């Protein structure tokens, strides 16, 4: 899978994909991530990419022209399954969307900045708008990093058995059950006996019950969700 990201601050994306599971995915050739500097595609003086909002009001707006230049130059080589704009007024990102997007071949992510982008870009180029939560970030880069991470770890071959995504929280509309490792006892706090019993059927049943209990307590809204 290839994910291209258009940004005015590409340096923000240097680190998130250079370590751990994302690094492994890239090293194995399962995930390609390219960051494109929007300022390389503007024809305006001093690499300008934003301007005042028509009608007045505080905050700059990203101009359509540099973004279209960047998108169309990338489209010469790549057909994108989705062109995604990261924005707080987009559809809320969740595991189901991550699962869906992990099946695509090429994605283009566009990171917003300032007061947003000229609506005409959204009307004519963007195929999907995604928010990572009900709060406002300074720009879309951290949101793009969240998408790439959540999607990248689902690609076949990226995770091994021990880290399998199938047992993640949210995959079956349940939060993950509690986990324990050595030592068996720390400051009188013991690992539940059932986990030391060696009875795998009982352990699975316990984990399932714990997952349901945890979800009922913490996120009753996701139980039974489609
Ligand atoms: N850009 C700024 N805030 C954002 C958010 N919550 N989700 C996605 N992109 C954003």
mmCIF file of C-alpha atoms and ligand atoms in Angstrom:
data_model
loop_
_atom_site.group_PDB
_atom_site.id
_atom_site.type_symbol
_atom_site.label_atom_id
_atom_site.label_comp_id
_atom_site.label_asym_id
_atom_site.label_seq_id
_atom_site.Cartn_x
_atom_site.Cartn_y
_atom_site.Cartn_z
ATOM 1 C CA UNK A 1 0.000 0.000 0.000
ATOM 2 C CA UNK A 2 1.127 3.528 -0.754
ATOM 3 C CA UNK A 3 0.121 6.585 1.290
ATOM 4 C CA UNK A 4 1.130 10.041 0.046
ATOM 5 C CA UNK A 5 0.715 12.998 2.396
ATOM 6 C CA UNK A 6 0.590 16.642 1.351
ATOM 7 C CA UNK A 7 1.677 19.004 4.136
ATOM 8 C CA UNK A 8 3.062 22.487 4.746
ATOM 9 C CA UNK A 9 5.123 21.094 7.643
ATOM 10 C CA UNK A 10 6.413 17.747 6.340
ATOM 11 C CA UNK A 11 9.106 17.679 9.056
ATOM 12 C CA UNK A 12 6.305 16.912 11.528
ATOM 13 C CA UNK A 13 5.977 13.543 9.798
ATOM 14 C CA UNK A 14 9.664 12.557 9.889
ATOM 15 C CA UNK A 15 9.505 10.548 13.078
ATOM 16 C CA UNK A 16 6.101 8.799 13.321
ATOM 17 C CA UNK A 17 6.860 6.305 10.535
ATOM 18 C CA UNK A 18 10.572 5.860 11.254
ATOM 19 C CA UNK A 19 10.283 3.532 14.258
ATOM 20 C CA UNK A 20 8.751 0.359 15.597
ATOM 21 C CA UNK A 21 5.911 -1.259 13.658
ATOM 22 C CA UNK A 22 5.652 1.451 10.972
ATOM 23 C CA UNK A 23 9.379 1.165 10.291
ATOM 24 C CA UNK A 24 9.055 -2.594 10.000
ATOM 25 C CA UNK A 25 6.124 -2.224 7.593
ATOM 26 C CA UNK A 26 8.150 0.119 5.404
ATOM 27 C CA UNK A 27 11.330 -1.969 5.595
ATOM 28 C CA UNK A 28 9.379 -5.044 4.513
ATOM 29 C CA UNK A 29 7.990 -3.121 1.537
ATOM 30 C CA UNK A 30 4.403 -3.522 2.764
ATOM 31 C CA UNK A 31 3.826 0.200 3.286
ATOM 32 C CA UNK A 32 5.236 3.148 1.367
ATOM 33 C CA UNK A 33 4.753 6.612 2.884
ATOM 34 C CA UNK A 34 5.784 9.777 1.029
ATOM 35 C CA UNK A 35 5.493 13.304 2.382
ATOM 36 C CA UNK A 36 5.071 16.069 -0.172
ATOM 37 C CA UNK A 37 5.820 19.677 0.719
ATOM 38 C CA UNK A 38 2.936 21.842 -0.473
ATOM 39 C CA UNK A 39 5.285 24.815 -0.830
ATOM 40 C CA UNK A 40 7.060 22.989 -3.659
ATOM 41 C CA UNK A 41 3.849 23.321 -5.687
ATOM 42 C CA UNK A 42 2.966 26.988 -5.304
ATOM 43 C CA UNK A 43 3.612 29.542 -8.026
ATOM 44 C CA UNK A 44 3.081 32.444 -5.628
ATOM 45 C CA UNK A 45 5.935 34.600 -4.336
ATOM 46 C CA UNK A 46 7.711 33.511 -1.128
ATOM 47 C CA UNK A 47 6.143 30.042 -1.461
ATOM 48 C CA UNK A 48 2.803 31.399 -0.268
ATOM 49 C CA UNK A 49 0.086 28.758 0.200
ATOM 50 C CA UNK A 50 -2.598 30.659 2.166
ATOM 51 C CA UNK A 51 -4.479 33.935 1.906
ATOM 52 C CA UNK A 52 -7.120 36.055 3.670
ATOM 53 C CA UNK A 53 -10.697 34.739 3.741
ATOM 54 C CA UNK A 54 -13.119 36.431 1.376
ATOM 55 C CA UNK A 55 -15.797 38.162 3.448
ATOM 56 C CA UNK A 56 -13.317 38.931 6.204
ATOM 57 C CA UNK A 57 -12.808 37.291 9.573
ATOM 58 C CA UNK A 58 -9.795 36.041 11.472
ATOM 59 C CA UNK A 59 -7.527 33.354 10.096
ATOM 60 C CA UNK A 60 -5.948 32.462 6.787
ATOM 61 C CA UNK A 61 -7.355 29.979 4.300
ATOM 62 C CA UNK A 62 -5.292 27.503 2.280
ATOM 63 C CA UNK A 63 -5.501 28.412 -1.405
ATOM 64 C CA UNK A 64 -6.869 25.913 -3.887
ATOM 65 C CA UNK A 65 -4.215 26.391 -6.567
ATOM 66 C CA UNK A 66 -1.083 25.019 -4.852
ATOM 67 C CA UNK A 67 -3.124 22.068 -3.551
ATOM 68 C CA UNK A 68 -4.506 21.250 -7.007
ATOM 69 C CA UNK A 69 -1.012 21.597 -8.508
ATOM 70 C CA UNK A 70 0.304 19.125 -5.947
ATOM 71 C CA UNK A 71 -2.599 16.688 -6.338
ATOM 72 C CA UNK A 72 -2.540 16.716 -10.139
ATOM 73 C CA UNK A 73 1.209 16.277 -10.307
ATOM 74 C CA UNK A 74 0.908 13.205 -8.027
ATOM 75 C CA UNK A 75 -2.033 11.880 -10.053
ATOM 76 C CA UNK A 76 0.205 11.701 -13.140
ATOM 77 C CA UNK A 77 1.840 8.645 -11.554
ATOM 78 C CA UNK A 78 -0.795 7.321 -9.184
ATOM 79 C CA UNK A 79 -4.504 6.571 -9.165
ATOM 80 C CA UNK A 80 -5.773 7.312 -5.657
ATOM 81 C CA UNK A 81 -8.592 5.212 -4.218
ATOM 82 C CA UNK A 82 -9.352 8.061 -1.821
ATOM 83 C CA UNK A 83 -8.196 11.659 -1.429
ATOM 84 C CA UNK A 84 -8.707 12.319 2.257
ATOM 85 C CA UNK A 85 -8.796 15.726 3.933
ATOM 86 C CA UNK A 86 -8.013 15.681 7.673
ATOM 87 C CA UNK A 87 -10.322 18.142 9.360
ATOM 88 C CA UNK A 88 -12.155 18.453 12.705
ATOM 89 C CA UNK A 89 -15.500 18.649 10.851
ATOM 90 C CA UNK A 90 -14.932 15.327 9.036
ATOM 91 C CA UNK A 91 -16.473 11.919 9.817
ATOM 92 C CA UNK A 92 -15.139 10.523 13.115
ATOM 93 C CA UNK A 93 -12.279 8.072 12.540
ATOM 94 C CA UNK A 94 -12.718 4.632 14.074
ATOM 95 C CA UNK A 95 -11.503 1.036 13.744
ATOM 96 C CA UNK A 96 -14.099 0.242 11.087
ATOM 97 C CA UNK A 97 -12.820 3.069 8.871
ATOM 98 C CA UNK A 98 -9.235 1.928 9.490
ATOM 99 C CA UNK A 99 -10.209 -1.606 8.425
ATOM 100 C CA UNK A 100 -11.889 -0.293 5.249
ATOM 101 C CA UNK A 101 -8.994 1.955 4.289
ATOM 102 C CA UNK A 102 -6.444 -0.821 4.909
ATOM 103 C CA UNK A 103 -7.947 -2.632 1.889
ATOM 104 C CA UNK A 104 -7.088 0.227 -0.503
ATOM 105 C CA UNK A 105 -4.011 0.426 -2.677
ATOM 106 C CA UNK A 106 -3.188 4.144 -2.835
ATOM 107 C CA UNK A 107 -4.318 6.893 -0.477
ATOM 108 C CA UNK A 108 -3.616 10.614 -0.608
ATOM 109 C CA UNK A 109 -3.904 12.495 2.693
ATOM 110 C CA UNK A 110 -4.165 16.276 2.788
ATOM 111 C CA UNK A 111 -3.231 18.063 5.985
ATOM 112 C CA UNK A 112 -5.122 21.271 6.660
ATOM 113 C CA UNK A 113 -3.655 24.304 8.426
ATOM 114 C CA UNK A 114 -4.814 27.771 9.389
ATOM 115 C CA UNK A 115 -8.601 28.256 9.196
ATOM 116 C CA UNK A 116 -9.095 25.456 6.674
ATOM 117 C CA UNK A 117 -8.962 25.099 2.898
ATOM 118 C CA UNK A 118 -10.890 26.810 0.113
ATOM 119 C CA UNK A 119 -14.236 24.985 -0.047
ATOM 120 C CA UNK A 120 -13.819 24.412 -3.812
ATOM 121 C CA UNK A 121 -11.029 21.932 -3.112
ATOM 122 C CA UNK A 122 -13.357 20.006 -0.819
ATOM 123 C CA UNK A 123 -16.166 20.109 -3.399
ATOM 124 C CA UNK A 124 -14.131 18.958 -6.394
ATOM 125 C CA UNK A 125 -11.094 16.935 -5.267
ATOM 126 C CA UNK A 126 -11.610 15.497 -1.806
ATOM 127 C CA UNK A 127 -13.373 12.114 -1.685
ATOM 128 C CA UNK A 128 -13.482 11.706 2.078
ATOM 129 C CA UNK A 129 -13.116 13.991 5.112
ATOM 130 C CA UNK A 130 -11.946 12.515 8.400
ATOM 131 C CA UNK A 131 -11.588 13.824 11.962
ATOM 132 C CA UNK A 132 -9.602 11.954 14.604
ATOM 133 C CA UNK A 133 -11.647 13.416 17.463
ATOM 134 C CA UNK A 134 -13.679 16.292 18.790
ATOM 135 C CA UNK A 135 -10.820 18.695 19.400
ATOM 136 C CA UNK A 136 -8.848 21.021 17.176
ATOM 137 C CA UNK A 137 -5.193 20.364 16.363
ATOM 138 C CA UNK A 138 -2.859 23.003 14.935
ATOM 139 C CA UNK A 139 -2.745 21.089 11.673
ATOM 140 C CA UNK A 140 -3.696 17.803 10.060
ATOM 141 C CA UNK A 141 -0.226 16.201 10.322
ATOM 142 C CA UNK A 142 -0.733 14.475 13.661
ATOM 143 C CA UNK A 143 -4.132 13.297 12.463
ATOM 144 C CA UNK A 144 -2.521 11.943 9.269
ATOM 145 C CA UNK A 145 0.072 10.128 11.407
ATOM 146 C CA UNK A 146 -2.747 8.541 13.426
ATOM 147 C CA UNK A 147 -4.460 7.312 10.239
ATOM 148 C CA UNK A 148 -1.266 5.892 8.745
ATOM 149 C CA UNK A 149 -0.423 4.070 11.976
ATOM 150 C CA UNK A 150 -3.929 2.649 12.485
ATOM 151 C CA UNK A 151 -4.114 1.534 8.831
ATOM 152 C CA UNK A 152 -0.494 0.405 8.434
ATOM 153 C CA UNK A 153 -0.597 -2.068 11.316
ATOM 154 C CA UNK A 154 -3.549 -3.832 9.672
ATOM 155 C CA UNK A 155 -1.706 -4.626 6.438
ATOM 156 C CA UNK A 156 -1.127 -8.370 6.061
ATOM 157 C CA UNK A 157 2.375 -9.326 7.223
ATOM 158 C CA UNK A 158 3.006 -6.191 9.309
ATOM 159 C CA UNK A 159 2.067 -7.687 12.673
ATOM 160 C CA UNK A 160 3.142 -11.134 13.802
ATOM 161 C CA UNK A 161 0.975 -13.591 15.764
ATOM 162 C CA UNK A 162 1.806 -12.099 19.135
ATOM 163 C CA UNK A 163 0.761 -8.610 18.110
ATOM 164 C CA UNK A 164 -2.147 -9.694 15.909
ATOM 165 C CA UNK A 165 -4.651 -6.943 15.255
ATOM 166 C CA UNK A 166 -7.520 -9.409 15.623
ATOM 167 C CA UNK A 167 -7.341 -9.177 19.415
ATOM 168 C CA UNK A 168 -7.176 -5.367 19.486
ATOM 169 C CA UNK A 169 -9.711 -3.302 21.331
ATOM 170 C CA UNK A 170 -12.609 -2.302 19.025
ATOM 171 C CA UNK A 171 -12.103 -5.124 16.480
ATOM 172 C CA UNK A 172 -15.224 -6.886 17.754
ATOM 173 C CA UNK A 173 -16.834 -3.846 19.376
ATOM 174 C CA UNK A 174 -15.252 -4.839 22.675
ATOM 175 C CA UNK A 175 -12.395 -3.259 24.568
ATOM 176 C CA UNK A 176 -9.421 -5.540 25.185
ATOM 177 C CA UNK A 177 -9.332 -7.492 28.482
ATOM 178 C CA UNK A 178 -6.652 -6.805 31.138
ATOM 179 C CA UNK A 179 -3.232 -8.419 30.602
ATOM 180 C CA UNK A 180 -0.473 -9.430 33.043
ATOM 181 C CA UNK A 181 3.159 -10.533 32.858
ATOM 182 C CA UNK A 182 5.883 -11.533 35.335
ATOM 183 C CA UNK A 183 6.220 -11.418 38.282
ATOM 184 C CA UNK A 184 3.263 -13.488 39.507
ATOM 185 C CA UNK A 185 3.176 -11.376 42.658
ATOM 186 C CA UNK A 186 4.284 -7.754 43.119
ATOM 187 C CA UNK A 187 3.723 -5.954 46.468
ATOM 188 C CA UNK A 188 1.009 -8.475 47.381
ATOM 189 C CA UNK A 189 -0.801 -7.840 44.072
ATOM 190 C CA UNK A 190 -1.294 -11.196 42.396
ATOM 191 C CA UNK A 191 -1.997 -12.194 38.807
ATOM 192 C CA UNK A 192 -5.505 -13.772 38.615
ATOM 193 C CA UNK A 193 -5.201 -17.534 39.249
ATOM 194 C CA UNK A 194 -7.135 -18.417 36.101
ATOM 195 C CA UNK A 195 -4.320 -17.037 33.903
ATOM 196 C CA UNK A 196 -1.828 -19.417 35.555
ATOM 197 C CA UNK A 197 -4.142 -22.452 35.314
ATOM 198 C CA UNK A 198 -3.065 -23.608 31.856
ATOM 199 C CA UNK A 199 -6.734 -24.189 30.973
ATOM 200 C CA UNK A 200 -6.982 -22.348 27.654
ATOM 201 C CA UNK A 201 -10.736 -22.681 27.227
ATOM 202 C CA UNK A 202 -11.340 -21.232 30.690
ATOM 203 C CA UNK A 203 -8.798 -18.472 30.068
ATOM 204 C CA UNK A 204 -10.512 -17.465 26.814
ATOM 205 C CA UNK A 205 -13.868 -17.442 28.561
ATOM 206 C CA UNK A 206 -12.467 -15.264 31.371
ATOM 207 C CA UNK A 207 -10.934 -12.848 28.875
ATOM 208 C CA UNK A 208 -14.211 -12.556 27.003
ATOM 209 C CA UNK A 209 -16.120 -11.862 30.228
ATOM 210 C CA UNK A 210 -13.538 -9.263 31.255
ATOM 211 C CA UNK A 211 -13.763 -7.597 27.844
ATOM 212 C CA UNK A 212 -17.552 -7.369 28.121
ATOM 213 C CA UNK A 213 -17.375 -6.039 31.686
ATOM 214 C CA UNK A 214 -14.763 -3.440 30.761
ATOM 215 C CA UNK A 215 -16.761 -2.325 27.740
ATOM 216 C CA UNK A 216 -19.989 -2.061 29.779
ATOM 217 C CA UNK A 217 -18.180 0.060 32.364
ATOM 218 C CA UNK A 218 -16.166 2.284 30.056
ATOM 219 C CA UNK A 219 -17.763 2.357 26.620
ATOM 220 C CA UNK A 220 -21.357 1.113 26.718
ATOM 221 C CA UNK A 221 -21.879 3.117 23.500
ATOM 222 C CA UNK A 222 -19.811 0.674 21.395
ATOM 223 C CA UNK A 223 -21.486 -2.556 22.619
ATOM 224 C CA UNK A 224 -23.571 -4.049 19.846
ATOM 225 C CA UNK A 225 -22.498 -1.375 17.360
ATOM 226 C CA UNK A 226 -22.680 -2.341 13.668
HETATM 227 N N1 LIG B 1 -7.024 19.051 11.957
HETATM 228 C C1 LIG B 1 -7.205 19.795 13.058
HETATM 229 N N2 LIG B 1 -7.889 19.124 13.991
HETATM 230 C C2 LIG B 1 -8.163 17.897 13.469
HETATM 231 C C3 LIG B 1 -8.854 16.753 13.949
HETATM 232 N N3 LIG B 1 -9.424 16.723 15.151
HETATM 233 N N4 LIG B 1 -8.929 15.690 13.140
HETATM 234 C C4 LIG B 1 -8.385 15.720 11.908
HETATM 235 N N5 LIG B 1 -7.724 16.768 11.410
HETATM 236 C C5 LIG B 1 -7.605 17.854 12.177
#
